[in-house]
PDB file of C-alpha atoms in Angstrom:
ATOM      1  CA  MET A   1     109.059 105.274 132.059  1.00 35.00           C
ATOM      2  CA  ILE A   2     111.690 104.798 134.686  1.00 32.00           C
ATOM      3  CA  ASN A   3     115.017 106.519 134.337  1.00 34.00           C
ATOM      4  CA  LEU A   4     117.609 104.388 136.138  1.00 34.00           C
ATOM      5  CA  ARG A   5     119.883 107.386 136.655  1.00 37.00           C
ATOM      6  CA  ASP A   6     117.192 108.825 138.889  1.00 38.00           C
ATOM      7  CA  CYS A   7     117.160 105.704 141.067  1.00 40.00           C
ATOM      8  CA  GLY A   8     120.273 106.779 142.935  1.00 42.00           C
ATOM      9  CA  ASP A   9     122.549 103.885 141.925  1.00 43.00           C
ATOM     10  CA  PRO A  10     125.873 104.886 143.533  1.00 43.00           C
ATOM     11  CA  ASN A  11     127.770 102.314 141.416  1.00 44.00           C
ATOM     12  CA  SER A  12     126.720 103.881 138.136  1.00 43.00           C
ATOM     13  CA  THR A  13     129.708 105.423 136.360  1.00 44.00           C
ATOM     14  CA  THR A  14     128.101 105.953 132.979  1.00 42.00           C
ATOM     15  CA  ASN A  15     126.222 108.943 131.651  1.00 42.00           C
ATOM     16  CA  SER A  16     123.933 106.794 129.521  1.00 37.00           C
ATOM     17  CA  THR A  17     120.311 106.523 130.536  1.00 35.00           C
ATOM     18  CA  ILE A  18     118.374 103.281 130.391  1.00 35.00           C
ATOM     19  CA  LEU A  19     114.641 103.713 129.935  1.00 39.00           C
ATOM     20  CA  LEU A  20     112.238 101.012 131.009  1.00 41.00           C
ATOM     21  CA  HIS A  21     108.648 101.066 129.797  1.00 44.00           C
ATOM     22  CA  SER A  22     105.787  99.758 131.852  1.00 45.00           C
ATOM     23  CA  ARG A  23     103.916  96.711 130.591  1.00 46.00           C
ATOM     24  CA  ARG A  24     100.810  98.873 130.277  1.00 43.00           C
ATOM     25  CA  SER A  25     102.490 101.356 127.914  1.00 41.00           C
ATOM     26  CA  ILE A  26     103.923  98.530 125.794  1.00 40.00           C
ATOM     27  CA  MET A  27     100.532  96.774 125.577  1.00 40.00           C
ATOM     28  CA  THR A  28      98.801 100.048 124.707  1.00 39.00           C
ATOM     29  CA  ALA A  29     101.297 100.745 121.929  1.00 41.00           C
ATOM     30  CA  LEU A  30     100.944  97.225 120.524  1.00 40.00           C
ATOM     31  CA  ALA A  31      97.147  97.360 120.646  1.00 41.00           C
ATOM     32  CA  SER A  32      97.108 100.752 118.930  1.00 41.00           C
ATOM     33  CA  ALA A  33      99.399  99.495 116.182  1.00 41.00           C
ATOM     34  CA  ALA A  34      97.196  96.445 115.675  1.00 41.00           C
ATOM     35  CA  LEU A  35      94.052  98.550 115.400  1.00 39.00           C
ATOM     36  CA  VAL A  36      95.563 100.916 112.867  1.00 39.00           C
ATOM     37  CA  SER A  37      97.025  98.097 110.790  1.00 38.00           C
ATOM     38  CA  ALA A  38      93.766  96.121 110.842  1.00 41.00           C
ATOM     39  CA  SER A  39      92.110  98.507 108.412  1.00 42.00           C
ATOM     40  CA  PRO A  40      88.450  97.703 107.759  1.00 51.00           C
ATOM     41  CA  VAL A  41      88.536  99.184 104.232  1.00 57.00           C
ATOM     42  CA  VAL A  42      87.454  96.735 101.571  1.00 54.00           C
ATOM     43  CA  ALA A  43      88.642  96.987  97.993  1.00 53.00           C
ATOM     44  CA  VAL A  44      86.287  98.110  95.241  1.00 57.00           C
ATOM     45  CA  ALA A  45      86.307  94.543  93.835  1.00 54.00           C
ATOM     46  CA  ASP A  46      84.032  93.473  96.708  1.00 68.00           C
ATOM     47  CA  THR A  47      81.143  95.701  95.674  1.00 77.00           C
ATOM     48  CA  SER A  48      77.712  94.785  94.390  1.00 84.00           C
ATOM     49  CA  SER A  49      75.408  96.189  91.737  1.00 89.00           C
ATOM     50  CA  ASP A  50      73.395  97.676  94.615  1.00 95.00           C
ATOM     51  CA  ASP A  51      76.521  99.560  95.731  1.00 97.00           C
ATOM     52  CA  GLU A  52      76.801 101.164  92.308  1.00 97.00           C
ATOM     53  CA  ARG A  53      73.068 101.913  92.157  1.00 98.00           C
ATOM     54  CA  PHE A  54      73.028 103.664  95.536  1.00 98.00           C
ATOM     55  CA  MET A  55      76.332 105.420  94.834  1.00 98.00           C
ATOM     56  CA  ARG A  56      74.771 106.923  91.697  1.00 98.00           C
ATOM     57  CA  ILE A  57      72.068 108.420  93.934  1.00 98.00           C
ATOM     58  CA  ALA A  58      74.778 109.888  96.199  1.00 98.00           C
ATOM     59  CA  LEU A  59      76.583 111.288  93.127  1.00 98.00           C
ATOM     60  CA  ASP A  60      73.309 112.848  91.941  1.00 98.00           C
ATOM     61  CA  GLU A  61      72.963 114.564  95.331  1.00 98.00           C
ATOM     62  CA  ALA A  62      76.563 115.735  95.031  1.00 98.00           C
ATOM     63  CA  GLN A  63      75.805 117.493  91.741  1.00 96.00           C
ATOM     64  CA  HIS A  64      73.334 119.750  93.553  1.00 97.00           C
ATOM     65  CA  GLY A  65      75.472 120.653  96.574  1.00 96.00           C
ATOM     66  CA  ASP A  66      77.731 123.601  97.296  1.00 95.00           C
ATOM     67  CA  TYR A  67      80.635 121.182  96.916  1.00 94.00           C
ATOM     68  CA  PRO A  68      80.285 117.813  95.191  1.00 96.00           C
ATOM     69  CA  PHE A  69      79.645 115.842  98.358  1.00 97.00           C
ATOM     70  CA  GLY A  70      76.444 113.837  98.357  1.00 98.00           C
ATOM     71  CA  ALA A  71      75.259 111.005 100.556  1.00 98.00           C
ATOM     72  CA  VAL A  72      72.427 108.535 100.830  1.00 98.00           C
ATOM     73  CA  ILE A  73      71.473 106.301 103.759  1.00 98.00           C
ATOM     74  CA  VAL A  74      70.057 102.875 102.901  1.00 98.00           C
ATOM     75  CA  ARG A  75      68.553 100.136 105.032  1.00 97.00           C
ATOM     76  CA  ASP A  76      67.207  96.838 103.657  1.00 95.00           C
ATOM     77  CA  GLY A  77      67.395  98.156 100.089  1.00 96.00           C
ATOM     78  CA  GLU A  78      65.333 101.266 100.886  1.00 98.00           C
ATOM     79  CA  VAL A  79      66.661 104.828 100.701  1.00 98.00           C
ATOM     80  CA  LEU A  80      65.929 106.411 104.073  1.00 98.00           C
ATOM     81  CA  ALA A  81      67.563 109.804 103.553  1.00 98.00           C
ATOM     82  CA  ARG A  82      69.680 111.879 101.201  1.00 98.00           C
ATOM     83  CA  GLY A  83      72.025 114.755 101.822  1.00 98.00           C
ATOM     84  CA  ARG A  84      74.283 117.159  99.972  1.00 98.00           C
ATOM     85  CA  ASN A  85      76.876 119.680 101.062  1.00 98.00           C
ATOM     86  CA  LEU A  86      75.107 122.915 102.029  1.00 98.00           C
ATOM     87  CA  GLY A  87      77.935 124.625 103.901  1.00 97.00           C
ATOM     88  CA  LYS A  88      77.811 127.843 101.858  1.00 96.00           C
ATOM     89  CA  THR A  89      74.033 127.854 101.427  1.00 97.00           C
ATOM     90  CA  ASN A  90      73.351 127.399 105.141  1.00 97.00           C
ATOM     91  CA  GLY A  91      76.413 129.259 106.422  1.00 97.00           C
ATOM     92  CA  ASP A  92      77.170 126.073 108.352  1.00 98.00           C
ATOM     93  CA  PRO A  93      80.613 124.474 108.027  1.00 97.00           C
ATOM     94  CA  THR A  94      79.192 121.223 109.454  1.00 98.00           C
ATOM     95  CA  ALA A  95      76.597 120.869 106.674  1.00 98.00           C
ATOM     96  CA  HIS A  96      78.529 118.157 104.828  1.00 98.00           C
ATOM     97  CA  GLY A  97      76.600 115.691 102.679  1.00 98.00           C
ATOM     98  CA  GLU A  98      76.893 112.904 105.255  1.00 98.00           C
ATOM     99  CA  MET A  99      75.815 115.171 108.109  1.00 98.00           C
ATOM    100  CA  MET A 100      72.786 116.395 106.156  1.00 98.00           C
ATOM    101  CA  ALA A 101      71.759 112.816 105.306  1.00 98.00           C
ATOM    102  CA  ILE A 102      72.103 111.820 108.972  1.00 98.00           C
ATOM    103  CA  ARG A 103      70.032 114.840 110.096  1.00 98.00           C
ATOM    104  CA  HIS A 104      67.318 114.056 107.528  1.00 98.00           C
ATOM    105  CA  CYS A 105      67.258 110.391 108.577  1.00 98.00           C
ATOM    106  CA  LEU A 106      66.980 111.300 112.260  1.00 98.00           C
ATOM    107  CA  THR A 107      64.097 113.691 111.548  1.00 98.00           C
ATOM    108  CA  ALA A 108      62.180 111.283 109.320  1.00 98.00           C
ATOM    109  CA  HIS A 109      62.890 107.910 110.935  1.00 98.00           C
ATOM    110  CA  GLY A 110      64.549 108.357 114.345  1.00 98.00           C
ATOM    111  CA  ARG A 111      67.882 107.150 115.668  1.00 97.00           C
ATOM    112  CA  ASP A 112      67.190 103.425 115.466  1.00 97.00           C
ATOM    113  CA  ALA A 113      66.898 103.585 111.665  1.00 98.00           C
ATOM    114  CA  LEU A 114      70.592 104.508 111.439  1.00 98.00           C
ATOM    115  CA  LYS A 115      71.794 101.476 113.405  1.00 97.00           C
ATOM    116  CA  GLY A 116      73.220  98.965 110.950  1.00 97.00           C
ATOM    117  CA  SER A 117      72.333 101.062 107.901  1.00 98.00           C
ATOM    118  CA  THR A 118      74.663 101.724 104.966  1.00 98.00           C
ATOM    119  CA  LEU A 119      75.810 105.247 104.141  1.00 98.00           C
ATOM    120  CA  TYR A 120      76.955 105.910 100.557  1.00 98.00           C
ATOM    121  CA  THR A 121      78.968 109.057  99.925  1.00 98.00           C
ATOM    122  CA  SER A 122      80.725 110.643  96.953  1.00 98.00           C
ATOM    123  CA  GLY A 123      83.894 111.268  98.965  1.00 98.00           C
ATOM    124  CA  GLU A 124      85.574 109.499 101.852  1.00 98.00           C
ATOM    125  CA  PRO A 125      84.064 110.875 105.065  1.00 98.00           C
ATOM    126  CA  CYS A 126      86.131 113.463 106.921  1.00 97.00           C
ATOM    127  CA  ALA A 127      86.945 112.983 110.600  1.00 97.00           C
ATOM    128  CA  MET A 128      83.851 114.970 111.677  1.00 97.00           C
ATOM    129  CA  CYS A 129      81.476 112.991 109.474  1.00 98.00           C
ATOM    130  CA  MET A 130      83.066 109.678 110.381  1.00 98.00           C
ATOM    131  CA  GLY A 131      82.718 110.571 114.053  1.00 98.00           C
ATOM    132  CA  ALA A 132      78.985 111.163 113.523  1.00 98.00           C
ATOM    133  CA  ILE A 133      78.723 107.900 111.569  1.00 98.00           C
ATOM    134  CA  VAL A 134      80.368 106.057 114.467  1.00 98.00           C
ATOM    135  CA  TRP A 135      78.100 107.642 117.099  1.00 97.00           C
ATOM    136  CA  CYS A 136      75.024 106.780 115.000  1.00 98.00           C
ATOM    137  CA  HIS A 137      76.149 103.124 114.759  1.00 97.00           C
ATOM    138  CA  VAL A 138      75.925 103.027 110.969  1.00 98.00           C
ATOM    139  CA  GLY A 139      76.985  99.516 109.966  1.00 97.00           C
ATOM    140  CA  ARG A 140      78.678 100.199 106.652  1.00 97.00           C
ATOM    141  CA  VAL A 141      80.209 103.114 104.763  1.00 98.00           C
ATOM    142  CA  VAL A 142      80.699 103.027 100.999  1.00 98.00           C
ATOM    143  CA  PHE A 143      82.617 105.910  99.444  1.00 98.00           C
ATOM    144  CA  ALA A 144      83.639 106.865  95.926  1.00 98.00           C
ATOM    145  CA  ALA A 145      86.728 109.130  95.950  1.00 97.00           C
ATOM    146  CA  SER A 146      89.379 108.613  98.635  1.00 97.00           C
ATOM    147  CA  LEU A 147      90.919 111.347 100.773  1.00 96.00           C
ATOM    148  CA  GLN A 148      94.098 111.119  98.700  1.00 95.00           C
ATOM    149  CA  GLN A 149      92.118 111.659  95.505  1.00 96.00           C
ATOM    150  CA  LEU A 150      90.080 114.508  96.996  1.00 96.00           C
ATOM    151  CA  ALA A 151      93.197 116.244  98.315  1.00 94.00           C
ATOM    152  CA  THR A 152      94.374 116.724  94.720  1.00 93.00           C
ATOM    153  CA  LYS A 153      91.344 119.002  94.157  1.00 93.00           C
ATOM    154  CA  ILE A 154      90.327 120.506  97.517  1.00 89.00           C
ATOM    155  CA  ASP A 155      91.628 120.909 101.055  1.00 89.00           C
ATOM    156  CA  GLN A 156      91.175 117.843 103.250  1.00 90.00           C
ATOM    157  CA  ILE A 157      91.899 116.768 106.818  1.00 91.00           C
ATOM    158  CA  MET A 158      94.049 113.737 106.094  1.00 93.00           C
ATOM    159  CA  ILE A 159      92.646 111.335 108.689  1.00 96.00           C
ATOM    160  CA  PRO A 160      91.271 108.270 106.879  1.00 97.00           C
ATOM    161  CA  CYS A 161      87.804 107.148 107.900  1.00 97.00           C
ATOM    162  CA  ALA A 162      89.230 103.669 108.535  1.00 96.00           C
ATOM    163  CA  GLU A 163      91.506 105.161 111.194  1.00 97.00           C
ATOM    164  CA  VAL A 164      88.529 106.730 112.983  1.00 97.00           C
ATOM    165  CA  ALA A 165      86.649 103.416 112.760  1.00 96.00           C
ATOM    166  CA  ALA A 166      89.642 101.440 114.034  1.00 96.00           C
ATOM    167  CA  LYS A 167      89.885 103.676 117.092  1.00 96.00           C
ATOM    168  CA  SER A 168      86.185 103.211 117.851  1.00 95.00           C
ATOM    169  CA  ALA A 169      86.252  99.670 119.189  1.00 92.00           C
ATOM    170  CA  PHE A 170      82.735  99.963 120.614  1.00 93.00           C
ATOM    171  CA  VAL A 171      81.171  99.781 117.133  1.00 94.00           C
ATOM    172  CA  SER A 172      81.777  97.616 114.087  1.00 94.00           C
ATOM    173  CA  ILE A 173      81.730  99.432 110.753  1.00 96.00           C
ATOM    174  CA  SER A 174      82.655  97.914 107.437  1.00 96.00           C
ATOM    175  CA  ILE A 175      84.126 100.314 104.881  1.00 97.00           C
ATOM    176  CA  THR A 176      84.223  99.939 101.117  1.00 97.00           C
ATOM    177  CA  GLY A 177      86.102 102.519  99.067  1.00 97.00           C
ATOM    178  CA  GLY A 178      86.509 103.397  95.418  1.00 97.00           C
ATOM    179  CA  VAL A 179      82.975 102.702  94.160  1.00 97.00           C
ATOM    180  CA  LEU A 180      82.535 104.893  91.045  1.00 97.00           C
ATOM    181  CA  ALA A 181      85.552 106.945  92.132  1.00 97.00           C
ATOM    182  CA  ASP A 182      86.229 108.176  88.583  1.00 97.00           C
ATOM    183  CA  ASP A 183      82.670 109.496  88.303  1.00 97.00           C
ATOM    184  CA  ALA A 184      83.050 111.293  91.627  1.00 97.00           C
ATOM    185  CA  MET A 185      86.397 112.814  90.657  1.00 96.00           C
ATOM    186  CA  THR A 186      84.786 114.222  87.497  1.00 96.00           C
ATOM    187  CA  LEU A 187      82.474 116.228  89.776  1.00 96.00           C
ATOM    188  CA  PHE A 188      85.496 117.491  91.736  1.00 91.00           C
ATOM    189  CA  ALA A 189      87.259 118.656  88.566  1.00 87.00           C
ATOM    190  CA  ASN A 190      85.360 121.936  88.787  1.00 74.00           C
ATOM    191  CA  PRO A 191      84.009 122.283  92.347  1.00 63.00           C
ATOM    192  CA  ARG A 192      81.722 125.270  92.850  1.00 59.00           C
TER     193      ARG A 192
END
């Protein structure tokens, strides 16, 4: 920004300051606003029977975790990996369901298997998990309960996964939320 008072205008008799923004800062602000407003989250109405089938597998994983977060990674209709929250069990705060599924998929199938896959999870991915999903080039995320729903039961970092995806222009991820959300929230009614 340029402050005209600092430009040494000897004819200026006012105390007001006029701020001019550079074209770059204006374009950056506009682009950021467009990315955030262009949310890639798809409504639950756009789901398939496969989405419900694979979400039930993720919800089953969630029932066996330290917290009710479960995930499953699918490619071409085949389950590649499953994961559940093991943060307490492993003494590892990064052992979220999505992270465990990603680790299992990497071990069993390698990095290329994750590219373009679909990750189903009982709760909207946190910023850490969504970051890992982005770096692994997962093509689609399907979640049950949203951050807003989860925050009524447990602590959450309130950064929507769509916001992380929107700020990761180098990868295209489609996001579908709300699949079997009521079933997921039943699990969160009494988290361990």
